[in-house]
XYZ file of C-alpha atoms in Angstrom:
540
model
C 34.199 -21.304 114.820
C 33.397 -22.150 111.014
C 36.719 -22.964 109.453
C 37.215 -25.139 112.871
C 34.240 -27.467 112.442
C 34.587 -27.729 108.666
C 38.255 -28.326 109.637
C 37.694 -31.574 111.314
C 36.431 -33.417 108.613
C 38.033 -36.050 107.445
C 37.093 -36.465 103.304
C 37.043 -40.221 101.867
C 36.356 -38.797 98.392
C 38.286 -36.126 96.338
C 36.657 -32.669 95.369
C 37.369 -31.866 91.427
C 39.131 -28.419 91.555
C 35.973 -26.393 89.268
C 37.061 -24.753 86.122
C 36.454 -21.158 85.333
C 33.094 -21.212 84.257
C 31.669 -23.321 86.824
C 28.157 -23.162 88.043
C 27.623 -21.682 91.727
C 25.687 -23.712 93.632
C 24.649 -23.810 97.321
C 23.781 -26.848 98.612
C 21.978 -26.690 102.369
C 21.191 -28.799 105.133
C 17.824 -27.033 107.095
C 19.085 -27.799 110.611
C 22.374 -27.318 112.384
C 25.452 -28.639 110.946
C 26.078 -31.575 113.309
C 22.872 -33.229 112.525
C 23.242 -31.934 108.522
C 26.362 -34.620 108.708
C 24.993 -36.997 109.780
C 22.628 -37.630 107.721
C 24.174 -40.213 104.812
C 22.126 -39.111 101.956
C 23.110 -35.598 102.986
C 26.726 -36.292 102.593
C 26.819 -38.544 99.086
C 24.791 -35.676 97.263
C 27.473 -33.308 98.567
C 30.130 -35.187 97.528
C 28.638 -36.223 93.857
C 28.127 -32.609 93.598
C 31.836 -31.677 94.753
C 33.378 -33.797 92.692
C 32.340 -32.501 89.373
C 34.715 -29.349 87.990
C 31.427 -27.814 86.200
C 30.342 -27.032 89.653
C 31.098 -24.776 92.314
C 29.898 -25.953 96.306
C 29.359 -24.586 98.691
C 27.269 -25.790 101.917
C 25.522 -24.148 104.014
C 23.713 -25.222 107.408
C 21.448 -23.133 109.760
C 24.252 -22.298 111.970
C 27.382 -22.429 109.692
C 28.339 -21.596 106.358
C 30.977 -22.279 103.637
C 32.106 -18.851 101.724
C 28.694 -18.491 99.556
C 28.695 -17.559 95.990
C 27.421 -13.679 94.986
C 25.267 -15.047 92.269
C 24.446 -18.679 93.325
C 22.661 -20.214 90.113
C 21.076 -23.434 92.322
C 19.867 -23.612 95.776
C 19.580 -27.302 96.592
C 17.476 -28.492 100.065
C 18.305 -32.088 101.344
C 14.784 -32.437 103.386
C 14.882 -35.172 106.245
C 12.541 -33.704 108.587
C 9.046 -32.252 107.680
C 9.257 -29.944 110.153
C 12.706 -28.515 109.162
C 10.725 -25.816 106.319
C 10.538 -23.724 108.862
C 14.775 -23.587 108.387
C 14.156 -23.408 104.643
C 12.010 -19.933 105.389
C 14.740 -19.226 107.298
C 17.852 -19.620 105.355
C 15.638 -18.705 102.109
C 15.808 -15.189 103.661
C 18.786 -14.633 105.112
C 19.896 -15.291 101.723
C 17.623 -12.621 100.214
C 15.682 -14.894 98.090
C 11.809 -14.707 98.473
C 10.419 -17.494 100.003
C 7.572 -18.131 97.231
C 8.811 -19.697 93.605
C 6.501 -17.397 92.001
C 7.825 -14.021 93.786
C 11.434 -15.188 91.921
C 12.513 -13.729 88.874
C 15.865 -14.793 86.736
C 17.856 -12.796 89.292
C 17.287 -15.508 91.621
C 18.719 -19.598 91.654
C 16.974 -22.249 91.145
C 15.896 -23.215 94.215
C 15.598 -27.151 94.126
C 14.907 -30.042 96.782
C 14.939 -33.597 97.538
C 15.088 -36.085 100.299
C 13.003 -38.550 101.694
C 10.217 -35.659 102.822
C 9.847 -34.201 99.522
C 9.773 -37.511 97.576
C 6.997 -38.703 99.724
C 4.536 -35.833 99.452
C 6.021 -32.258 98.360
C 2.683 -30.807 97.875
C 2.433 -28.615 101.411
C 5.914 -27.412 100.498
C 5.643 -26.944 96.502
C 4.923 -23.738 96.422
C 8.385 -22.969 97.999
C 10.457 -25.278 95.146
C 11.240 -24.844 91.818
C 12.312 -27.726 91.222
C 11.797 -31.105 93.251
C 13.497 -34.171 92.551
C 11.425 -37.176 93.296
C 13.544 -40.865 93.985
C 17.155 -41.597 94.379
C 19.748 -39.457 94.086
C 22.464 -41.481 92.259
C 21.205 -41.594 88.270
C 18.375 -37.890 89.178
C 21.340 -35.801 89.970
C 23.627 -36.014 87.054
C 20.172 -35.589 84.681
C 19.205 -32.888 86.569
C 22.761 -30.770 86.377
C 23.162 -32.232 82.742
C 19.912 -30.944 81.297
C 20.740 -27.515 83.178
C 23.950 -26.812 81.748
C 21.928 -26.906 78.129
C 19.416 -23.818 79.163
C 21.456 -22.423 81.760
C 21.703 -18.978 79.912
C 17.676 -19.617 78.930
C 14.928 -17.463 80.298
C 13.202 -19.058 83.424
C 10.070 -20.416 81.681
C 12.353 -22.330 79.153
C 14.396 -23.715 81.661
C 11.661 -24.996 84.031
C 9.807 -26.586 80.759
C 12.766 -28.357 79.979
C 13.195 -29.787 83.007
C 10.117 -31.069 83.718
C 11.051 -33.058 80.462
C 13.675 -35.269 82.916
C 12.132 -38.528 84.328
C 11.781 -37.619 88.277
C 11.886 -33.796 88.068
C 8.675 -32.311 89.449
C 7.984 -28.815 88.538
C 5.106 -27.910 90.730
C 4.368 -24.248 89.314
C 3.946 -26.524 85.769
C 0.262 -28.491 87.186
C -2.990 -26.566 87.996
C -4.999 -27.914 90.879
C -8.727 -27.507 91.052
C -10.904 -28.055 93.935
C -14.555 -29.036 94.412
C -14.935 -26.408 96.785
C -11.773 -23.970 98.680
C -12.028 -26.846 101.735
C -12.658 -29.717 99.774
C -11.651 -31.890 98.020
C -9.378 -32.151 95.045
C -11.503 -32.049 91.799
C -8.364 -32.471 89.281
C -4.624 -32.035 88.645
C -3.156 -31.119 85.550
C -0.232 -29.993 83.565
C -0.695 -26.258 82.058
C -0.065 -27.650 78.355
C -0.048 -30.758 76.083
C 4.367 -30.642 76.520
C 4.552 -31.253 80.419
C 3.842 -34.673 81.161
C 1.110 -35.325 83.290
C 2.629 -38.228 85.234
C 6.029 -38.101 87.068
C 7.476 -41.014 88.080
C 9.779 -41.683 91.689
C 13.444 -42.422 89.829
C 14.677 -45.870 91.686
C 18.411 -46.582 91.145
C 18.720 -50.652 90.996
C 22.807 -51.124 91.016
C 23.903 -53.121 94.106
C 26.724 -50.513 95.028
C 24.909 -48.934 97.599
C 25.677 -45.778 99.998
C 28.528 -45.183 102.487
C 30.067 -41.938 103.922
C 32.048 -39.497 102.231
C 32.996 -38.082 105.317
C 33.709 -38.532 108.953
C 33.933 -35.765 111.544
C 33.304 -35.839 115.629
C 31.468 -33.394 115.492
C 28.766 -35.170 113.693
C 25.867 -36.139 116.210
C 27.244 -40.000 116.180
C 30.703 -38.895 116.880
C 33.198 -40.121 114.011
C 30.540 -42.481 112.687
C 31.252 -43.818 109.125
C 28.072 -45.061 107.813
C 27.463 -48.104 105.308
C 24.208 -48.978 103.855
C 23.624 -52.343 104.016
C 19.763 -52.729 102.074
C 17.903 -50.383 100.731
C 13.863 -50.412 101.446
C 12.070 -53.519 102.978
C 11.042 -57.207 102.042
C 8.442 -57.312 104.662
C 5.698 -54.525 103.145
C 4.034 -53.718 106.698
C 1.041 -51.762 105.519
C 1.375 -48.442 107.154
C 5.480 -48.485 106.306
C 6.717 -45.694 103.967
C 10.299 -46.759 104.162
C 9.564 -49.946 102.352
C 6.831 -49.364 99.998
C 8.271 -46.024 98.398
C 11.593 -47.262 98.257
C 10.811 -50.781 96.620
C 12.137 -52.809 94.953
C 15.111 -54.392 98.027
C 18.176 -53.935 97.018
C 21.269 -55.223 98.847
C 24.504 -54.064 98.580
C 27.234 -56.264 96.942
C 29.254 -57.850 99.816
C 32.224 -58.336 97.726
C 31.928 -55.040 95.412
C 30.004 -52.417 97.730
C 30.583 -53.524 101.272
C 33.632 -54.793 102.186
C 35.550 -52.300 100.179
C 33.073 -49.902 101.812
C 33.851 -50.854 105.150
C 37.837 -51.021 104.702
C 37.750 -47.304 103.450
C 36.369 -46.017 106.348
C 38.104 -48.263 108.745
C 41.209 -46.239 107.736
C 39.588 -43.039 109.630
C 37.491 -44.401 112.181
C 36.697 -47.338 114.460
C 33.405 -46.262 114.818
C 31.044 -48.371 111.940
C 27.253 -47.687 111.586
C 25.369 -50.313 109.743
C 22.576 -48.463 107.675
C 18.813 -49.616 105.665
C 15.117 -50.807 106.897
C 15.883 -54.425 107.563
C 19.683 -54.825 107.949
C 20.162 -58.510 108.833
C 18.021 -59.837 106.074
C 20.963 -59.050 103.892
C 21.230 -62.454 101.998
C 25.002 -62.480 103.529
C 24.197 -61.014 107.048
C 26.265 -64.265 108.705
C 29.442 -63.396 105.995
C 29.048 -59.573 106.874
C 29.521 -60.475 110.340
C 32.402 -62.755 110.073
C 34.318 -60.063 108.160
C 34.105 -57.803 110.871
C 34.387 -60.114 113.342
C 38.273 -60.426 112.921
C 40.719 -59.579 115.004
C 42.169 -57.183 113.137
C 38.942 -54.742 113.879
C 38.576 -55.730 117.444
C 38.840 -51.945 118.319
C 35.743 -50.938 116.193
C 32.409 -49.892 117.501
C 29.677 -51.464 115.775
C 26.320 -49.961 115.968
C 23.585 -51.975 113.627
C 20.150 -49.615 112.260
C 16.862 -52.177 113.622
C 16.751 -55.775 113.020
C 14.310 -57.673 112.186
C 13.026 -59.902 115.213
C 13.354 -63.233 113.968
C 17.078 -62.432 112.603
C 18.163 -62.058 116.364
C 20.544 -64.735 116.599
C 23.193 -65.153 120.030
C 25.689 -65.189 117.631
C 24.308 -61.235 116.642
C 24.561 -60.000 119.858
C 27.287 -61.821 120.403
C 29.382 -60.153 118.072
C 27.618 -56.323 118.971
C 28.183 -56.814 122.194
C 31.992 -57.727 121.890
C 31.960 -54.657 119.084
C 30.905 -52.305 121.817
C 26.821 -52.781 121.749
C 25.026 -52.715 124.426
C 21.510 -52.632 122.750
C 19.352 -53.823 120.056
C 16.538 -52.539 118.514
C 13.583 -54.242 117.303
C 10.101 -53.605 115.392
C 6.885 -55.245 117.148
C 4.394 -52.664 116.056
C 2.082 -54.462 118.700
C 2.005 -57.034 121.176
C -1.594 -58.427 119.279
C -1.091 -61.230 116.532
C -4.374 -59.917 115.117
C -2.750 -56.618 114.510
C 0.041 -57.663 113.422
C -2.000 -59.297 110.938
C -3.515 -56.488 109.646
C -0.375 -54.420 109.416
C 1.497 -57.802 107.297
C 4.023 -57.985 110.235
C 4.791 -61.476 110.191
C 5.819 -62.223 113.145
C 5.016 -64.451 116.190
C 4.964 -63.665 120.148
C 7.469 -66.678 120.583
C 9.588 -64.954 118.351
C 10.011 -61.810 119.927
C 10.740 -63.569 123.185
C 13.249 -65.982 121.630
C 14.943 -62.507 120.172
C 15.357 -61.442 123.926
C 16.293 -64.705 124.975
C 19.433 -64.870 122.469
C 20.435 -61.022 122.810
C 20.477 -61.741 126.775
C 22.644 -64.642 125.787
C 24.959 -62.770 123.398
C 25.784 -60.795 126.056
C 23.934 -57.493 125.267
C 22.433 -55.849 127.812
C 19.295 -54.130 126.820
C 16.815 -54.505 124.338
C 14.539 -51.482 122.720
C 11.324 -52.699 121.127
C 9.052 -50.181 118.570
C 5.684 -50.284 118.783
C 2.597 -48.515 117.848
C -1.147 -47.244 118.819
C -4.047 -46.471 116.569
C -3.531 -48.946 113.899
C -6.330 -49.315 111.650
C -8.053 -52.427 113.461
C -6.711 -52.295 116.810
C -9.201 -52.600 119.917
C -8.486 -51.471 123.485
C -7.623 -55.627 124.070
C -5.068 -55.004 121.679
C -3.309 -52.922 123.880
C -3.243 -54.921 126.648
C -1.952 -57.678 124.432
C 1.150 -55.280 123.935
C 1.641 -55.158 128.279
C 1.100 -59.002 128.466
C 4.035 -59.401 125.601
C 6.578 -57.125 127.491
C 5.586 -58.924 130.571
C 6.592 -62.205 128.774
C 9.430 -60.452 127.671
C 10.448 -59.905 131.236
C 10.316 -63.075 132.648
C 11.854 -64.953 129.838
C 14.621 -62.456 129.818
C 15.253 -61.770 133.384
C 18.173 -58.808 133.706
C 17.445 -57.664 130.221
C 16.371 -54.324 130.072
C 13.718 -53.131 128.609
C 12.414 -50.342 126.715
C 9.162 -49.733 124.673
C 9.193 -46.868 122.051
C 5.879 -46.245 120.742
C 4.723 -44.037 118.436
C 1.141 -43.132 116.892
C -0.033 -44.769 113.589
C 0.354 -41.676 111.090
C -0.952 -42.580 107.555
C 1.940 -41.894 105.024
C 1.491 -41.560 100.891
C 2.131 -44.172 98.626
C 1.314 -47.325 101.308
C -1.724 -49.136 101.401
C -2.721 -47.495 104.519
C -2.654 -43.846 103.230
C -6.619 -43.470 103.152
C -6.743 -44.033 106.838
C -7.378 -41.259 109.347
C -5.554 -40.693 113.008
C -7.413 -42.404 115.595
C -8.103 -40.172 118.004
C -8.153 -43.077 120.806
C -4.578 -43.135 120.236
C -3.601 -40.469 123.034
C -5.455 -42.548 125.477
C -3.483 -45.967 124.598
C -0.258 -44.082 124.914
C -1.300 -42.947 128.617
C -2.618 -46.292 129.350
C 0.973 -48.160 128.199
C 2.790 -45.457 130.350
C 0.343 -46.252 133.621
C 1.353 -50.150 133.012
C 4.280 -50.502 131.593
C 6.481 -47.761 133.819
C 5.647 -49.417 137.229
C 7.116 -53.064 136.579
C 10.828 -51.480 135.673
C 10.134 -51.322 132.175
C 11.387 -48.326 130.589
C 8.524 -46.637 127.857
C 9.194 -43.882 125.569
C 6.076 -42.544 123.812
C 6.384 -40.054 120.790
C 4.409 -37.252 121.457
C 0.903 -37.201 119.977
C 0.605 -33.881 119.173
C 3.652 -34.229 116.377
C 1.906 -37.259 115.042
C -0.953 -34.738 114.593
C 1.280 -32.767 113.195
C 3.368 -35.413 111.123
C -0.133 -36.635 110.005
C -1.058 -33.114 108.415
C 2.133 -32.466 106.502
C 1.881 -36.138 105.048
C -1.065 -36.066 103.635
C -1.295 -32.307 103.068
C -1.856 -30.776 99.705
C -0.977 -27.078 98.360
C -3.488 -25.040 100.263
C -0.931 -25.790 103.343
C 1.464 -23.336 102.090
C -0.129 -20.172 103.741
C -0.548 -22.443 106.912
C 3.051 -23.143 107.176
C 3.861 -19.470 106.612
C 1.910 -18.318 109.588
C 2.505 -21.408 111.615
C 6.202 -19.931 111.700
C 5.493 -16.826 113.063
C 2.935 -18.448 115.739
C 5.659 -21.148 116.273
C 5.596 -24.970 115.479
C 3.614 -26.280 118.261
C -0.179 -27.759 117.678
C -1.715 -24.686 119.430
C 0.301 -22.996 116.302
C -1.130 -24.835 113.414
C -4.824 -24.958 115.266
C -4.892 -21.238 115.732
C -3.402 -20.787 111.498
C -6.184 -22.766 110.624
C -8.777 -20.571 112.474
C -7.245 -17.720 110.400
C -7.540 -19.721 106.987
C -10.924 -21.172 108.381
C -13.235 -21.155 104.759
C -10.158 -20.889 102.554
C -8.724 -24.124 103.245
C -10.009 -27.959 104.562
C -9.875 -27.881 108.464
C -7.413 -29.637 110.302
C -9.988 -32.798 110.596
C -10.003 -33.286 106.819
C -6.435 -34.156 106.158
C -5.656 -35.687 110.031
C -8.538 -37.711 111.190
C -10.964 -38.411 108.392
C -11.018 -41.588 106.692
C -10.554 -41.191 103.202
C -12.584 -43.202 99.436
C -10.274 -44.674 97.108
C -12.098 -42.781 94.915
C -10.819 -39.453 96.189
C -8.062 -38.017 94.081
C -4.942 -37.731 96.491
C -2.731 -34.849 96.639
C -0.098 -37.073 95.270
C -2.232 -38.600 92.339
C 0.258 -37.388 89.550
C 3.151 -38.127 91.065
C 3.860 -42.118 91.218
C 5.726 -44.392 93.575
C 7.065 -47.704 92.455
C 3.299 -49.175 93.026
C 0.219 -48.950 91.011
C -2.560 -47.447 93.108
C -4.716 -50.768 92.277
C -1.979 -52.913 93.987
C -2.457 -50.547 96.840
C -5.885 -50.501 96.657
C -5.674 -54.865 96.680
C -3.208 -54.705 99.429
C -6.096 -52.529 101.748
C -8.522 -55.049 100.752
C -6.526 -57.395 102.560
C -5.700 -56.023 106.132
C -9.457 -54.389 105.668
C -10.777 -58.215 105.174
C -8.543 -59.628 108.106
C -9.861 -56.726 110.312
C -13.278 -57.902 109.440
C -12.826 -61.537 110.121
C -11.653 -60.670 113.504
C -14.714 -59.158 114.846
């Protein structure tokens, strides 16, 4: 079974053969393989890895395995999921290796992670990590191998020390954290000595050569999908929105250097084309993109495009998805209430988002899936009927179209204005009362559940004392009942569950993540809640 799924990939880079003294590494995906490859940022930290000759790769997945090294030096996680440390226990053992940094002597890798997860907020999983690399891949990697190969043959101590000295390269075992009380709050964080800086800073790669697959296999979970990535984070800064504000600055990829060249590569070994990033079509050359693969010559491809923003929906868009083999669009409301949309800095207009279905009707697509949300800082029970009354609009405008609502829970995420704000607990209720109206008048609506917000909401804004939560979460399983009955166990020993979910939190407060900085001052954060807090204001 192994050798035949790994034998179905097609490579679009070439892997350096590694010379005699080349490191062992292991580099993991915590979840099956077909979901491990397709994941982009999975596959371009494999391949810069594979293609140096002072390396030696091997991957392994939850369910498959290359041939593993004896004596792997590094252990690298690629973390997509929060929920996926669970796997990391997991693999962590069947590989012999203890699960806690501290239990791990020099017999034992270097046990390092990144990903989107671990660059938000490690601190619920730092305890696990040696090393965590915060920011993007493309200049962190090389530093991080580079500075190993000097104290590879060091004791432990020296070689953690020495990395922490690499801009982006977290160390957590390096920082003492002190509490005003076991369940309280954070008192102070600090490095053990004068050497280890007290800052680290998220590494942001600014080239305009962005991402694109280095491989393509059906048995990925999009089938044969080569991915591109078209923009990296977001112009529009919606308050509560991780994927632009700890990703900024927006970058777009270089049409002539990065995309088309991109694009032709993988055209060799597919004619199925994914269109990556946070706001696709506000590439500044969206219209040129979409003339290029308009031609003939790719009339076979399937096109699939990431969401759009709402105001970008042109016919000649859907147009060219739908002859590309599209039959849907997706779109970003966040709410069907200008006021919250306000508050969130979606700008956006109800005429808008009807004039988007209007055109994708027109282009010839056939359905149209709109994200929302419920439990917004601000939002009112009117607000949610102001949601029904918009897809009701959307109906009638767009007769034939059809529709779906996605809608999710507001979860406050680290590093956006919005990360002092609690759960609403309300936000249950909305969900039901969307379902009762929306599912009735042919409208299809697809809630996330509630309880993984709850969930989602904890590991986001969790700090250290999670770790001996998450250990016996796994053996009561990951479901809320699990985490609720681990934190009657811990009850005294650690914050309850209210304290990082649902409470409202000072800008005064030192967060979890205080010492390790996004691309924004917290003052600018700080200014940017001021805002939406002074628009909620106004509205009442």
């Amino acid at each position: 079974m192994t050798s035949s799924v790994f034998d179905c990939e097609r490579l679009l880079f070439t892997p350096a053969t590694p010379k005699h003294d080349a490191i062992p590494v292991i580099f993991a995906f915590p979840n099956e393989y077909t979901v491990g490859i397709t994941s982009l940022g999975y596959q371009v930290v494999w391949a810069t890895l594979a293609m140096r000759d002072d390396l030696q790769v091997s991957r392994l997945f939850t369910d498959i395995r290359e041939q593993l090294p004896r004596h792997p030096e590094l252990l690298g996680f690629s973390m997509s999921w929060e929920l996926d440390y669970v796997n990391i226990f997991n693999l962590l053992e069947s590989l012999e290796i203890p699960i806690r940094a501290d239990s791990r002597n020099q017999n034992y890798p270097l046990v390092f992670g990144g990903g989107p997860v671990l660059t938000a907020n490690p601190e619920p999983y730092a305890e696990f990590f040696d090393v965590i690399l915060l920011g993007d891949g493309e200049n962190l990697l090389g530093d991080f191998i580079d500075t190993y190969k000097k104290v590879r043959n060091a004791d432990r101590e020296t070689q953690l020390k020495t990395l922490a000295q690499v801009p982006g390269i977290y160390i957590p075992s390096l920082y003492v954290i002190e509490y005003v009380t076991p369940d309280g709050e954070i008192k102070s964080i600090n490095p053990i000595s004068a050497e280890i800086p007290p800052i680290i800073q998220k590494q942001t790669y600014r080239g305009n050569t962005l991402s694109a697959s280095t491989v393509v296999t059906e048995k990925a979970a999009w089938e044969n999908i080569y991915m591109v990535e078209v923009v990296r984070s977001c112009p529009e800064m919606c308050r509560f929105c991780l994927a632009s504000y700890l990703t900024l600055p927006f970058r777009t990829a270089s049409l002539e250097n990065s995309l088309i060249p991109g694009i032709e590569r993988g055209l060799k070994v597919t004619s199925r084309l994914g269109l990556l990033g946070a706001s696709v079509t506000q590439h500044p050359e969206f219209t040129e993109l979409l003339d290029y693969i308009g031609q003939p010559k790719y009339d076979d491809v399937r096109l699939s495009v990431a969401s759009v923003r709402t105001n970008t929906v042109t016919v000649k868009l859907a147009e060219t998805l739908a002859k590309r083999d599209t039959r849907s669009l997706t779109i970003a409301v966040e709410s069907g209430s200008e006021k919250v949309r306000k508050i969130v800095n979606k700008k956006l207009h109800n005429d808008e988002i009807i004039q988007a279905a209007i055109n994708a009707k027109a282009g010839g697509l056939s359905s149209l899936k709109l994200y929302g949300m419920v439990g917004i800082p601000g939002e009112e029970a009117e607000d949610v009927d102001a949601t029904v009354k918009m897809m009701e609009g959307i109906r009638k405008a767009a007769p034939g179209l059809r529709l779906t609502l996605g809608c999710s829970t507001f979860v406050p995420k680290s590093h956006t204005p919005f990360q002092w704000f609690g759960v609403n607990k309300q936000a249950e209720k909305r969900l039901q009362l969307l379902q009762k109206q929306i599912k009735p008048q042919g409208m299809e609506f697809r809630p996330e559940s509630y309880n993984w917000s709850i969930i989602q909401a904890l590991l986001s804004r969790g700090d250290r004392r999670l770790s001996p939560l998450l250990e016996l979460t796994r053996d009561f399983g990951d479901s809320l009942g699990s985490y609720k009955r681990a934190f009657k166990q811990l009850k005294g020993q650690i914050p309850d569950l209210d304290f990082y979910v649902h409470s409202n939190w000072s800008t005064e407060q030192i967060l979890p993540w205080n010492h390790l900085h996004g691309p924004l001052p917290q003052s600018t954060l700080i200014k940017h809640l001021a805002e939406a807090t002074n628009l909620e204001l106004n509205h009442k």
